[in-house]
mmCIF file of C-alpha atoms in Angstrom:
data_model
loop_
_atom_site.group_PDB
_atom_site.id
_atom_site.type_symbol
_atom_site.label_atom_id
_atom_site.label_comp_id
_atom_site.label_asym_id
_atom_site.label_seq_id
_atom_site.Cartn_x
_atom_site.Cartn_y
_atom_site.Cartn_z
ATOM 1 C CA UNK A 1 92.060 93.664 52.540
ATOM 2 C CA UNK A 2 91.032 90.306 53.963
ATOM 3 C CA UNK A 3 88.721 89.648 50.999
ATOM 4 C CA UNK A 4 91.553 90.429 48.592
ATOM 5 C CA UNK A 5 93.800 87.820 50.159
ATOM 6 C CA UNK A 6 91.070 85.208 50.108
ATOM 7 C CA UNK A 7 90.363 85.920 46.444
ATOM 8 C CA UNK A 8 94.015 85.488 45.571
ATOM 9 C CA UNK A 9 94.149 82.193 47.446
ATOM 10 C CA UNK A 10 91.066 80.911 45.622
ATOM 11 C CA UNK A 11 92.383 82.065 42.219
ATOM 12 C CA UNK A 12 95.711 80.326 42.787
ATOM 13 C CA UNK A 13 93.833 77.213 43.903
ATOM 14 C CA UNK A 14 91.624 77.224 40.808
ATOM 15 C CA UNK A 15 94.660 77.372 38.505
ATOM 16 C CA UNK A 16 96.109 74.237 40.074
ATOM 17 C CA UNK A 17 92.670 72.598 40.045
ATOM 18 C CA UNK A 18 92.572 73.145 36.273
ATOM 19 C CA UNK A 19 95.954 71.416 35.907
ATOM 20 C CA UNK A 20 94.665 68.484 37.976
ATOM 21 C CA UNK A 21 91.508 68.338 35.862
ATOM 22 C CA UNK A 22 93.577 68.167 32.669
ATOM 23 C CA UNK A 23 95.635 65.357 34.139
ATOM 24 C CA UNK A 24 92.506 63.428 35.118
ATOM 25 C CA UNK A 25 91.005 63.944 31.660
ATOM 26 C CA UNK A 26 94.194 62.755 29.933
ATOM 27 C CA UNK A 27 94.043 59.603 32.059
ATOM 28 C CA UNK A 28 90.361 59.026 31.163
ATOM 29 C CA UNK A 29 89.413 59.312 34.804
ATOM 30 C CA UNK A 30 86.124 60.466 36.384
ATOM 31 C CA UNK A 31 86.777 62.262 39.676
ATOM 32 C CA UNK A 32 84.425 62.804 42.613
ATOM 33 C CA UNK A 33 85.049 65.152 45.533
ATOM 34 C CA UNK A 34 83.147 63.587 48.459
ATOM 35 C CA UNK A 35 82.320 66.016 51.252
ATOM 36 C CA UNK A 36 80.325 66.140 54.499
ATOM 37 C CA UNK A 37 80.496 66.870 58.234
ATOM 38 C CA UNK A 38 82.549 64.715 60.623
ATOM 39 C CA UNK A 39 80.702 61.462 61.242
ATOM 40 C CA UNK A 40 78.260 61.838 58.342
ATOM 41 C CA UNK A 41 79.483 58.461 57.082
ATOM 42 C CA UNK A 42 81.679 59.402 54.127
ATOM 43 C CA UNK A 43 84.147 56.562 54.655
ATOM 44 C CA UNK A 44 81.375 54.039 55.346
ATOM 45 C CA UNK A 45 79.591 55.038 52.135
ATOM 46 C CA UNK A 46 82.890 54.763 50.289
ATOM 47 C CA UNK A 47 83.415 51.246 51.654
ATOM 48 C CA UNK A 48 79.918 50.171 50.601
ATOM 49 C CA UNK A 49 80.337 51.801 47.180
ATOM 50 C CA UNK A 50 83.718 50.197 46.492
ATOM 51 C CA UNK A 51 82.468 46.748 47.517
ATOM 52 C CA UNK A 52 79.618 47.042 45.011
ATOM 53 C CA UNK A 53 81.605 48.674 42.207
ATOM 54 C CA UNK A 54 85.048 47.176 42.255
ATOM 55 C CA UNK A 55 84.309 44.089 40.151
ATOM 56 C CA UNK A 56 83.349 46.307 37.197
ATOM 57 C CA UNK A 57 84.925 49.724 37.838
ATOM 58 C CA UNK A 58 88.557 50.371 38.756
ATOM 59 C CA UNK A 59 88.332 52.695 41.733
ATOM 60 C CA UNK A 60 91.111 54.666 43.414
ATOM 61 C CA UNK A 61 90.809 56.804 46.537
ATOM 62 C CA UNK A 62 92.479 59.828 48.086
ATOM 63 C CA UNK A 63 91.727 60.194 51.802
ATOM 64 C CA UNK A 64 91.917 63.644 53.389
ATOM 65 C CA UNK A 65 92.236 63.958 57.163
ATOM 66 C CA UNK A 66 93.812 66.415 59.580
ATOM 67 C CA UNK A 67 95.918 63.575 61.045
ATOM 68 C CA UNK A 68 96.021 59.790 60.984
ATOM 69 C CA UNK A 69 95.638 56.983 58.465
ATOM 70 C CA UNK A 70 92.532 55.188 59.805
ATOM 71 C CA UNK A 71 90.397 55.867 56.744
ATOM 72 C CA UNK A 72 93.134 54.932 54.254
ATOM 73 C CA UNK A 73 93.609 51.655 56.111
ATOM 74 C CA UNK A 74 89.858 50.927 55.972
ATOM 75 C CA UNK A 75 89.808 51.601 52.220
ATOM 76 C CA UNK A 76 93.135 49.899 51.522
ATOM 77 C CA UNK A 77 91.833 46.674 53.089
ATOM 78 C CA UNK A 78 89.317 46.506 50.219
ATOM 79 C CA UNK A 79 92.191 46.064 47.776
ATOM 80 C CA UNK A 80 91.955 49.383 45.928
ATOM 81 C CA UNK A 81 94.771 51.942 45.519
ATOM 82 C CA UNK A 82 94.573 54.622 48.201
ATOM 83 C CA UNK A 83 96.677 57.589 49.286
ATOM 84 C CA UNK A 84 96.273 59.400 52.596
ATOM 85 C CA UNK A 85 96.748 63.165 52.775
ATOM 86 C CA UNK A 86 97.249 64.649 56.240
ATOM 87 C CA UNK A 87 96.439 68.340 56.091
ATOM 88 C CA UNK A 88 98.060 69.177 59.430
ATOM 89 C CA UNK A 89 95.715 71.843 60.673
ATOM 90 C CA UNK A 90 93.867 72.617 57.443
ATOM 91 C CA UNK A 91 90.124 71.939 57.504
ATOM 92 C CA UNK A 92 89.784 71.138 53.787
ATOM 93 C CA UNK A 93 91.691 69.704 50.845
ATOM 94 C CA UNK A 94 92.973 72.110 48.217
ATOM 95 C CA UNK A 95 94.105 71.573 44.637
ATOM 96 C CA UNK A 96 97.780 71.688 45.503
ATOM 97 C CA UNK A 97 97.501 68.937 48.119
ATOM 98 C CA UNK A 98 95.826 66.736 45.491
ATOM 99 C CA UNK A 99 98.423 67.651 42.860
ATOM 100 C CA UNK A 100 101.229 66.537 45.165
ATOM 101 C CA UNK A 101 99.940 62.968 45.594
ATOM 102 C CA UNK A 102 98.853 62.212 42.016
ATOM 103 C CA UNK A 103 102.149 60.494 41.198
ATOM 104 C CA UNK A 104 101.388 58.016 43.968
ATOM 105 C CA UNK A 105 98.291 56.679 42.199
ATOM 106 C CA UNK A 106 98.105 54.573 39.005
ATOM 107 C CA UNK A 107 95.875 57.167 37.284
ATOM 108 C CA UNK A 108 95.864 55.496 33.860
ATOM 109 C CA UNK A 109 94.767 52.164 35.329
ATOM 110 C CA UNK A 110 91.762 53.699 37.098
ATOM 111 C CA UNK A 111 88.228 54.547 35.918
ATOM 112 C CA UNK A 112 87.017 56.435 38.958
ATOM 113 C CA UNK A 113 88.891 58.436 41.579
ATOM 114 C CA UNK A 114 87.031 59.349 44.750
ATOM 115 C CA UNK A 115 88.563 62.060 46.909
ATOM 116 C CA UNK A 116 87.233 61.969 50.466
ATOM 117 C CA UNK A 117 87.573 65.458 51.873
ATOM 118 C CA UNK A 118 88.190 66.461 55.498
ATOM 119 C CA UNK A 119 85.049 66.184 57.649
ATOM 120 C CA UNK A 120 83.639 69.705 57.475
ATOM 121 C CA UNK A 121 80.330 71.054 56.174
ATOM 122 C CA UNK A 122 81.794 74.458 55.291
ATOM 123 C CA UNK A 123 85.218 75.025 53.749
ATOM 124 C CA UNK A 124 85.690 72.002 51.459
ATOM 125 C CA UNK A 125 82.903 73.378 49.246
ATOM 126 C CA UNK A 126 84.978 76.499 48.534
ATOM 127 C CA UNK A 127 88.041 74.739 47.127
ATOM 128 C CA UNK A 128 88.003 73.022 43.750
ATOM 129 C CA UNK A 129 90.477 70.177 43.470
ATOM 130 C CA UNK A 130 89.960 69.365 39.775
ATOM 131 C CA UNK A 131 86.941 67.094 40.293
ATOM 132 C CA UNK A 132 84.229 66.358 37.722
ATOM 133 C CA UNK A 133 81.582 66.364 40.409
ATOM 134 C CA UNK A 134 81.081 67.259 44.059
ATOM 135 C CA UNK A 135 78.949 64.981 46.221
ATOM 136 C CA UNK A 136 77.996 65.218 49.856
ATOM 137 C CA UNK A 137 76.877 62.954 52.668
ATOM 138 C CA UNK A 138 74.559 64.182 55.421
ATOM 139 C CA UNK A 139 73.665 61.967 58.362
ATOM 140 C CA UNK A 140 69.988 62.214 59.290
ATOM 141 C CA UNK A 141 71.233 62.360 62.901
ATOM 142 C CA UNK A 142 72.618 65.825 62.113
ATOM 143 C CA UNK A 143 69.073 67.208 61.992
ATOM 144 C CA UNK A 144 66.857 68.796 59.371
ATOM 145 C CA UNK A 145 68.174 72.353 59.741
ATOM 146 C CA UNK A 146 71.472 71.744 57.972
ATOM 147 C CA UNK A 147 70.658 72.811 54.365
ATOM 148 C CA UNK A 148 69.625 76.313 55.443
ATOM 149 C CA UNK A 149 72.550 76.665 57.876
ATOM 150 C CA UNK A 150 75.300 75.406 55.544
ATOM 151 C CA UNK A 151 73.925 76.270 52.090
ATOM 152 C CA UNK A 152 77.113 76.410 50.008
ATOM 153 C CA UNK A 153 77.856 72.681 50.071
ATOM 154 C CA UNK A 154 74.262 71.865 49.108
ATOM 155 C CA UNK A 155 74.527 74.345 46.217
ATOM 156 C CA UNK A 156 77.882 73.024 45.010
ATOM 157 C CA UNK A 157 77.022 69.320 45.175
ATOM 158 C CA UNK A 158 75.479 67.324 42.342
ATOM 159 C CA UNK A 159 74.344 64.540 44.658
ATOM 160 C CA UNK A 160 73.387 64.256 48.313
ATOM 161 C CA UNK A 161 73.401 60.946 50.168
ATOM 162 C CA UNK A 162 71.156 61.121 53.249
ATOM 163 C CA UNK A 163 72.809 58.483 55.395
ATOM 164 C CA UNK A 164 71.880 56.557 58.584
ATOM 165 C CA UNK A 165 68.188 56.331 57.647
ATOM 166 C CA UNK A 166 68.054 53.267 59.932
ATOM 167 C CA UNK A 167 68.071 55.804 62.814
ATOM 168 C CA UNK A 168 64.974 57.686 61.591
ATOM 169 C CA UNK A 169 62.516 55.797 63.840
ATOM 170 C CA UNK A 170 64.429 57.024 66.888
ATOM 171 C CA UNK A 171 64.597 60.739 66.108
ATOM 172 C CA UNK A 172 62.575 63.746 64.999
ATOM 173 C CA UNK A 173 64.385 64.547 61.747
ATOM 174 C CA UNK A 174 61.889 65.919 59.216
ATOM 175 C CA UNK A 175 63.045 64.382 55.947
ATOM 176 C CA UNK A 176 60.616 66.448 53.885
ATOM 177 C CA UNK A 177 62.202 69.607 55.236
ATOM 178 C CA UNK A 178 65.690 68.303 54.406
ATOM 179 C CA UNK A 179 64.589 67.453 50.869
ATOM 180 C CA UNK A 180 62.637 70.653 50.249
ATOM 181 C CA UNK A 181 65.287 72.992 51.661
ATOM 182 C CA UNK A 182 68.041 71.169 49.743
ATOM 183 C CA UNK A 183 66.133 71.360 46.463
ATOM 184 C CA UNK A 184 65.265 75.030 47.034
ATOM 185 C CA UNK A 185 69.005 75.713 47.222
ATOM 186 C CA UNK A 186 69.842 73.421 44.321
ATOM 187 C CA UNK A 187 66.929 72.182 42.158
ATOM 188 C CA UNK A 188 69.226 69.843 40.178
ATOM 189 C CA UNK A 189 70.492 68.034 43.290
ATOM 190 C CA UNK A 190 70.077 64.235 43.132
ATOM 191 C CA UNK A 191 69.037 62.959 46.569
ATOM 192 C CA UNK A 192 69.572 59.385 47.769
ATOM 193 C CA UNK A 193 68.452 57.871 51.062
ATOM 194 C CA UNK A 194 70.887 55.260 52.294
ATOM 195 C CA UNK A 195 72.000 53.342 55.342
ATOM 196 C CA UNK A 196 75.553 52.109 55.391
ATOM 197 C CA UNK A 197 74.649 50.090 58.500
ATOM 198 C CA UNK A 198 71.847 48.062 56.847
ATOM 199 C CA UNK A 199 72.686 48.519 53.153
ATOM 200 C CA UNK A 200 69.318 50.158 52.404
ATOM 201 C CA UNK A 201 69.382 52.326 49.287
ATOM 202 C CA UNK A 202 72.974 51.445 48.392
ATOM 203 C CA UNK A 203 71.924 49.657 45.162
ATOM 204 C CA UNK A 204 70.170 52.731 43.774
ATOM 205 C CA UNK A 205 73.086 54.971 44.720
ATOM 206 C CA UNK A 206 75.686 52.679 43.143
ATOM 207 C CA UNK A 207 73.639 52.175 39.972
ATOM 208 C CA UNK A 208 73.425 55.948 39.512
ATOM 209 C CA UNK A 209 77.114 56.360 40.274
ATOM 210 C CA UNK A 210 78.232 53.720 37.792
ATOM 211 C CA UNK A 211 76.214 55.418 35.024
ATOM 212 C CA UNK A 212 78.092 58.683 35.413
ATOM 213 C CA UNK A 213 81.334 58.088 33.568
ATOM 214 C CA UNK B 1 105.207 82.091 53.655
ATOM 215 C CA UNK B 2 101.786 80.583 54.259
ATOM 216 C CA UNK B 3 102.652 79.792 57.881
ATOM 217 C CA UNK B 4 103.789 83.388 58.418
ATOM 218 C CA UNK B 5 100.450 84.770 57.273
ATOM 219 C CA UNK B 6 98.535 82.341 59.462
ATOM 220 C CA UNK B 7 100.677 83.256 62.461
ATOM 221 C CA UNK B 8 100.010 86.952 61.922
ATOM 222 C CA UNK B 9 96.265 86.321 61.693
ATOM 223 C CA UNK B 10 96.297 84.316 64.923
ATOM 224 C CA UNK B 11 98.425 86.928 66.722
ATOM 225 C CA UNK B 12 96.073 89.724 65.665
ATOM 226 C CA UNK B 13 93.135 87.589 66.783
ATOM 227 C CA UNK B 14 94.698 86.885 70.174
ATOM 228 C CA UNK B 15 95.217 90.598 70.841
ATOM 229 C CA UNK B 16 91.516 91.291 70.300
ATOM 230 C CA UNK B 17 90.603 88.211 72.346
ATOM 231 C CA UNK B 18 92.571 89.698 75.263
ATOM 232 C CA UNK B 19 90.584 92.940 74.958
ATOM 233 C CA UNK B 20 87.334 90.939 75.000
ATOM 234 C CA UNK B 21 88.545 88.967 78.004
ATOM 235 C CA UNK B 22 89.277 92.178 79.903
ATOM 236 C CA UNK B 23 85.797 93.479 79.097
ATOM 237 C CA UNK B 24 84.196 90.236 80.300
ATOM 238 C CA UNK B 25 86.234 90.347 83.518
ATOM 239 C CA UNK B 26 85.283 93.968 84.190
ATOM 240 C CA UNK B 27 81.625 92.975 83.810
ATOM 241 C CA UNK B 28 82.069 90.017 86.198
ATOM 242 C CA UNK B 29 81.085 87.602 83.471
ATOM 243 C CA UNK B 30 82.087 83.963 82.970
ATOM 244 C CA UNK B 31 82.343 83.141 79.251
ATOM 245 C CA UNK B 32 82.110 79.760 77.529
ATOM 246 C CA UNK B 33 83.016 79.072 73.893
ATOM 247 C CA UNK B 34 80.794 76.131 72.884
ATOM 248 C CA UNK B 35 82.062 74.167 69.880
ATOM 249 C CA UNK B 36 81.260 71.002 67.924
ATOM 250 C CA UNK B 37 80.451 69.572 64.493
ATOM 251 C CA UNK B 38 77.236 70.454 62.651
ATOM 252 C CA UNK B 39 74.352 68.546 64.217
ATOM 253 C CA UNK B 40 76.232 67.554 67.384
ATOM 254 C CA UNK B 41 73.440 69.220 69.346
ATOM 255 C CA UNK B 42 75.065 72.447 70.546
ATOM 256 C CA UNK B 43 71.861 74.500 70.357
ATOM 257 C CA UNK B 44 69.769 71.732 71.910
ATOM 258 C CA UNK B 45 72.218 71.451 74.810
ATOM 259 C CA UNK B 46 72.140 75.218 75.181
ATOM 260 C CA UNK B 47 68.329 75.160 75.326
ATOM 261 C CA UNK B 48 68.345 72.448 78.004
ATOM 262 C CA UNK B 49 71.063 74.261 79.957
ATOM 263 C CA UNK B 50 69.306 77.622 79.883
ATOM 264 C CA UNK B 51 65.991 76.106 80.979
ATOM 265 C CA UNK B 52 67.698 74.571 84.016
ATOM 266 C CA UNK B 53 69.911 77.540 84.871
ATOM 267 C CA UNK B 54 67.958 80.656 84.131
ATOM 268 C CA UNK B 55 66.076 80.889 87.435
ATOM 269 C CA UNK B 56 69.372 81.234 89.318
ATOM 270 C CA UNK B 57 71.966 82.371 86.735
ATOM 271 C CA UNK B 58 71.593 85.278 84.305
ATOM 272 C CA UNK B 59 72.598 83.782 80.969
ATOM 273 C CA UNK B 60 73.288 85.572 77.682
ATOM 274 C CA UNK B 61 74.090 83.942 74.341
ATOM 275 C CA UNK B 62 75.958 84.779 71.152
ATOM 276 C CA UNK B 63 74.992 82.523 68.241
ATOM 277 C CA UNK B 64 77.473 81.986 65.417
ATOM 278 C CA UNK B 65 76.258 80.694 62.064
ATOM 279 C CA UNK B 66 77.287 81.084 58.450
ATOM 280 C CA UNK B 67 73.800 82.402 57.616
ATOM 281 C CA UNK B 68 70.378 82.544 59.223
ATOM 282 C CA UNK B 69 68.867 83.303 62.619
ATOM 283 C CA UNK B 70 67.232 79.952 63.476
ATOM 284 C CA UNK B 71 69.398 79.312 66.512
ATOM 285 C CA UNK B 72 69.032 82.848 67.896
ATOM 286 C CA UNK B 73 65.261 82.514 67.564
ATOM 287 C CA UNK B 74 65.303 79.186 69.420
ATOM 288 C CA UNK B 75 67.348 80.717 72.247
ATOM 289 C CA UNK B 76 65.491 84.049 72.237
ATOM 290 C CA UNK B 77 62.193 82.242 72.808
ATOM 291 C CA UNK B 78 63.571 81.163 76.208
ATOM 292 C CA UNK B 79 63.629 84.800 77.274
ATOM 293 C CA UNK B 80 67.386 85.326 77.505
ATOM 294 C CA UNK B 81 69.400 88.030 75.687
ATOM 295 C CA UNK B 82 70.847 86.696 72.429
ATOM 296 C CA UNK B 83 72.757 88.117 69.483
ATOM 297 C CA UNK B 84 73.211 86.319 66.156
ATOM 298 C CA UNK B 85 76.486 86.637 64.256
ATOM 299 C CA UNK B 86 76.400 85.612 60.598
ATOM 300 C CA UNK B 87 79.941 84.908 59.476
ATOM 301 C CA UNK B 88 79.141 84.977 55.763
ATOM 302 C CA UNK B 89 81.501 82.301 54.528
ATOM 303 C CA UNK B 90 83.742 81.954 57.576
ATOM 304 C CA UNK B 91 83.722 78.550 59.256
ATOM 305 C CA UNK B 92 84.483 79.821 62.775
ATOM 306 C CA UNK B 93 84.000 82.801 65.056
ATOM 307 C CA UNK B 94 86.980 85.037 65.722
ATOM 308 C CA UNK B 95 87.670 87.572 68.440
ATOM 309 C CA UNK B 96 86.833 90.548 66.261
ATOM 310 C CA UNK B 97 83.368 89.222 65.369
ATOM 311 C CA UNK B 98 82.669 88.853 69.101
ATOM 312 C CA UNK B 99 84.078 92.286 69.869
ATOM 313 C CA UNK B 100 81.708 93.868 67.360
ATOM 314 C CA UNK B 101 78.515 92.564 68.990
ATOM 315 C CA UNK B 102 79.380 93.114 72.673
ATOM 316 C CA UNK B 103 77.580 96.461 72.797
ATOM 317 C CA UNK B 104 74.384 94.630 71.839
ATOM 318 C CA UNK B 105 74.374 92.576 75.055
ATOM 319 C CA UNK B 106 73.717 93.799 78.633
ATOM 320 C CA UNK B 107 77.100 92.469 79.813
ATOM 321 C CA UNK B 108 76.911 93.910 83.338
ATOM 322 C CA UNK B 109 73.508 92.325 83.954
ATOM 323 C CA UNK B 110 74.724 88.833 83.023
ATOM 324 C CA UNK B 111 76.528 86.121 85.021
ATOM 325 C CA UNK B 112 77.279 83.721 82.198
ATOM 326 C CA UNK B 113 77.780 84.291 78.465
ATOM 327 C CA UNK B 114 77.712 81.252 76.209
ATOM 328 C CA UNK B 115 79.090 81.708 72.709
ATOM 329 C CA UNK B 116 77.864 78.998 70.329
ATOM 330 C CA UNK B 117 80.441 78.680 67.585
ATOM 331 C CA UNK B 118 79.845 77.693 63.941
ATOM 332 C CA UNK B 119 79.317 73.944 63.504
ATOM 333 C CA UNK B 120 82.810 72.720 62.716
ATOM 334 C CA UNK B 121 85.084 70.246 64.493
ATOM 335 C CA UNK B 122 88.267 71.902 63.219
ATOM 336 C CA UNK B 123 88.786 75.673 62.935
ATOM 337 C CA UNK B 124 86.848 77.091 65.908
ATOM 338 C CA UNK B 125 89.415 75.464 68.219
ATOM 339 C CA UNK B 126 92.170 77.624 66.686
ATOM 340 C CA UNK B 127 90.604 81.006 67.406
ATOM 341 C CA UNK B 128 90.360 82.401 70.935
ATOM 342 C CA UNK B 129 87.464 84.796 71.390
ATOM 343 C CA UNK B 130 88.218 85.916 74.963
ATOM 344 C CA UNK B 131 86.469 82.981 76.663
ATOM 345 C CA UNK B 132 87.245 81.613 80.137
ATOM 346 C CA UNK B 133 86.664 78.079 78.944
ATOM 347 C CA UNK B 134 86.167 76.077 75.760
ATOM 348 C CA UNK B 135 83.628 73.256 75.760
ATOM 349 C CA UNK B 136 82.597 70.861 73.040
ATOM 350 C CA UNK B 137 79.655 68.672 72.118
ATOM 351 C CA UNK B 138 80.102 65.409 70.237
ATOM 352 C CA UNK B 139 77.103 63.386 69.086
ATOM 353 C CA UNK B 140 77.592 59.651 69.652
ATOM 354 C CA UNK B 141 76.134 59.255 66.131
ATOM 355 C CA UNK B 142 79.345 60.806 64.778
ATOM 356 C CA UNK B 143 81.243 57.626 65.659
ATOM 357 C CA UNK B 144 84.067 56.711 68.022
ATOM 358 C CA UNK B 145 86.931 57.710 65.713
ATOM 359 C CA UNK B 146 86.491 61.468 66.141
ATOM 360 C CA UNK B 147 88.984 62.245 68.970
ATOM 361 C CA UNK B 148 91.912 60.795 67.027
ATOM 362 C CA UNK B 149 90.818 62.426 63.751
ATOM 363 C CA UNK B 150 90.108 65.914 65.134
ATOM 364 C CA UNK B 151 92.456 66.110 68.132
ATOM 365 C CA UNK B 152 92.842 69.867 68.549
ATOM 366 C CA UNK B 153 89.314 70.563 69.789
ATOM 367 C CA UNK B 154 89.552 67.716 72.306
ATOM 368 C CA UNK B 155 92.856 69.157 73.546
ATOM 369 C CA UNK B 156 91.571 72.718 73.796
ATOM 370 C CA UNK B 157 88.287 71.913 75.540
ATOM 371 C CA UNK B 158 87.825 71.738 79.307
ATOM 372 C CA UNK B 159 84.605 69.752 79.001
ATOM 373 C CA UNK B 160 83.101 67.332 76.496
ATOM 374 C CA UNK B 161 79.370 66.593 76.342
ATOM 375 C CA UNK B 162 78.734 63.265 74.621
ATOM 376 C CA UNK B 163 75.230 63.896 73.316
ATOM 377 C CA UNK B 164 72.427 61.733 71.868
ATOM 378 C CA UNK B 165 73.199 58.777 74.172
ATOM 379 C CA UNK B 166 69.559 57.733 73.609
ATOM 380 C CA UNK B 167 70.753 56.501 70.170
ATOM 381 C CA UNK B 168 73.455 54.193 71.602
ATOM 382 C CA UNK B 169 71.273 51.027 71.497
ATOM 383 C CA UNK B 170 70.918 51.466 67.708
ATOM 384 C CA UNK B 171 74.558 51.917 66.744
ATOM 385 C CA UNK B 172 78.043 50.528 67.180
ATOM 386 C CA UNK B 173 79.709 53.522 68.801
ATOM 387 C CA UNK B 174 82.353 52.304 71.265
ATOM 388 C CA UNK B 175 82.007 54.745 74.158
ATOM 389 C CA UNK B 176 85.085 53.383 75.927
ATOM 390 C CA UNK B 177 87.166 54.233 72.885
ATOM 391 C CA UNK B 178 85.724 57.751 72.758
ATOM 392 C CA UNK B 179 86.488 58.265 76.449
ATOM 393 C CA UNK B 180 89.954 56.716 76.372
ATOM 394 C CA UNK B 181 91.094 58.503 73.210
ATOM 395 C CA UNK B 182 89.718 61.818 74.477
ATOM 396 C CA UNK B 183 91.467 61.469 77.837
ATOM 397 C CA UNK B 184 94.720 60.404 76.160
ATOM 398 C CA UNK B 185 94.643 63.715 74.274
ATOM 399 C CA UNK B 186 93.545 65.714 77.308
ATOM 400 C CA UNK B 187 93.741 64.002 80.715
ATOM 401 C CA UNK B 188 92.000 66.943 82.443
ATOM 402 C CA UNK B 189 88.932 66.793 80.157
ATOM 403 C CA UNK B 190 85.619 66.520 82.048
ATOM 404 C CA UNK B 191 83.321 64.149 80.157
ATOM 405 C CA UNK B 192 79.535 64.167 80.465
ATOM 406 C CA UNK B 193 77.075 61.765 78.820
ATOM 407 C CA UNK B 194 73.825 63.486 77.962
ATOM 408 C CA UNK B 195 70.718 63.233 75.832
ATOM 409 C CA UNK B 196 68.991 66.452 74.932
ATOM 410 C CA UNK B 197 66.114 64.342 73.587
ATOM 411 C CA UNK B 198 65.388 62.515 76.877
ATOM 412 C CA UNK B 199 67.080 64.834 79.376
ATOM 413 C CA UNK B 200 69.407 62.082 80.621
ATOM 414 C CA UNK B 201 72.580 63.434 82.230
ATOM 415 C CA UNK B 202 71.507 67.074 81.960
ATOM 416 C CA UNK B 203 71.302 67.490 85.759
ATOM 417 C CA UNK B 204 74.919 66.469 86.294
ATOM 418 C CA UNK B 205 76.102 68.690 83.458
ATOM 419 C CA UNK B 206 74.188 71.730 84.707
ATOM 420 C CA UNK B 207 75.308 71.214 88.312
ATOM 421 C CA UNK B 208 78.928 71.180 87.192
ATOM 422 C CA UNK B 209 78.397 74.205 84.958
ATOM 423 C CA UNK B 210 76.752 76.294 87.676
ATOM 424 C CA UNK B 211 79.679 75.610 90.012
ATOM 425 C CA UNK B 212 82.202 77.104 87.605
ATOM 426 C CA UNK B 213 81.826 80.821 88.115
#
């Protein structure tokens, strides 16, 4: 019974995601669904990425949070169009939430739309929103056991940014284990090592990102 | 319509949680629901806590994870009774999952049962499992904006362990903001600063914990 309900919810979501995808395609827009646990550094990576990209790529952002507008304010201060979604209690964005805010963004003037999902290593990976690509951020401070404990997001993502590598000297995170376990789950996963604090690795990440569209 | 369904799920959950609670009470057991984001250090704190407590308090553990038995193996190696729940896709433990494993633990021989929830800063706070007390772990590496972005867990918890304080010299986390925002949400919240890596603050935490029953 429970499974039936969940299936129906996911089917209904996927239908709306398809409508969003069509709208994005009509507008000539590449769309990224950016996921990761709370505090992985999704917003910081977004800030770094926008600073590097915005002179050559027109970026727009949708921020997803349970409550508050902190992240939208951080992104808005960079001078790019941004909309904040507050999910209330919901721990992930779904296609309908995205659909409802699309009129608030200048879709046809944008090249790239980045949707920052709610901080959660589980549920966001289950809900398509109409994106071209899912990407995830994992802080090395979260530890090397995360791929095996939260496999779906690693499977669903096309790219993984391993963030906060400036902290590696002060902890026991085994980066080889993170890499190997991630690639065992998803051999096509592109892995980047970055630090939003120091800027390390950001160039490589942004170069790859700007070649995607 | 959606709200109605959610309400029914939570009501059904709360009924089973009450049954669990009665069973715990009959067994003379104090029960803690331990929550936090992935990588906050819940299992590490549990290891430290059990090492300190087990000579004087009989501790049992239920481990909640999407998949895998890593955490149960870590805890089991300390010589305490442990059961692993794999939720499949579910991002939180619910009362029924707990109910189903209670026969696998020697409830009447235990003083304290610690239930480690799935790593998630959102949904676990919505589902009672029959616990006497909710507690949470937040890694200082997650950043100081977490209380305002994920308020429910801070409101629902009786205690907050701020973990990985050994990393504070290498980051910009504003601990006063974490404390003040947490206490604004929940003035009765007990806050502990700990490092499972160095052992700092563990004594104070364990002393408080052992006085609870």
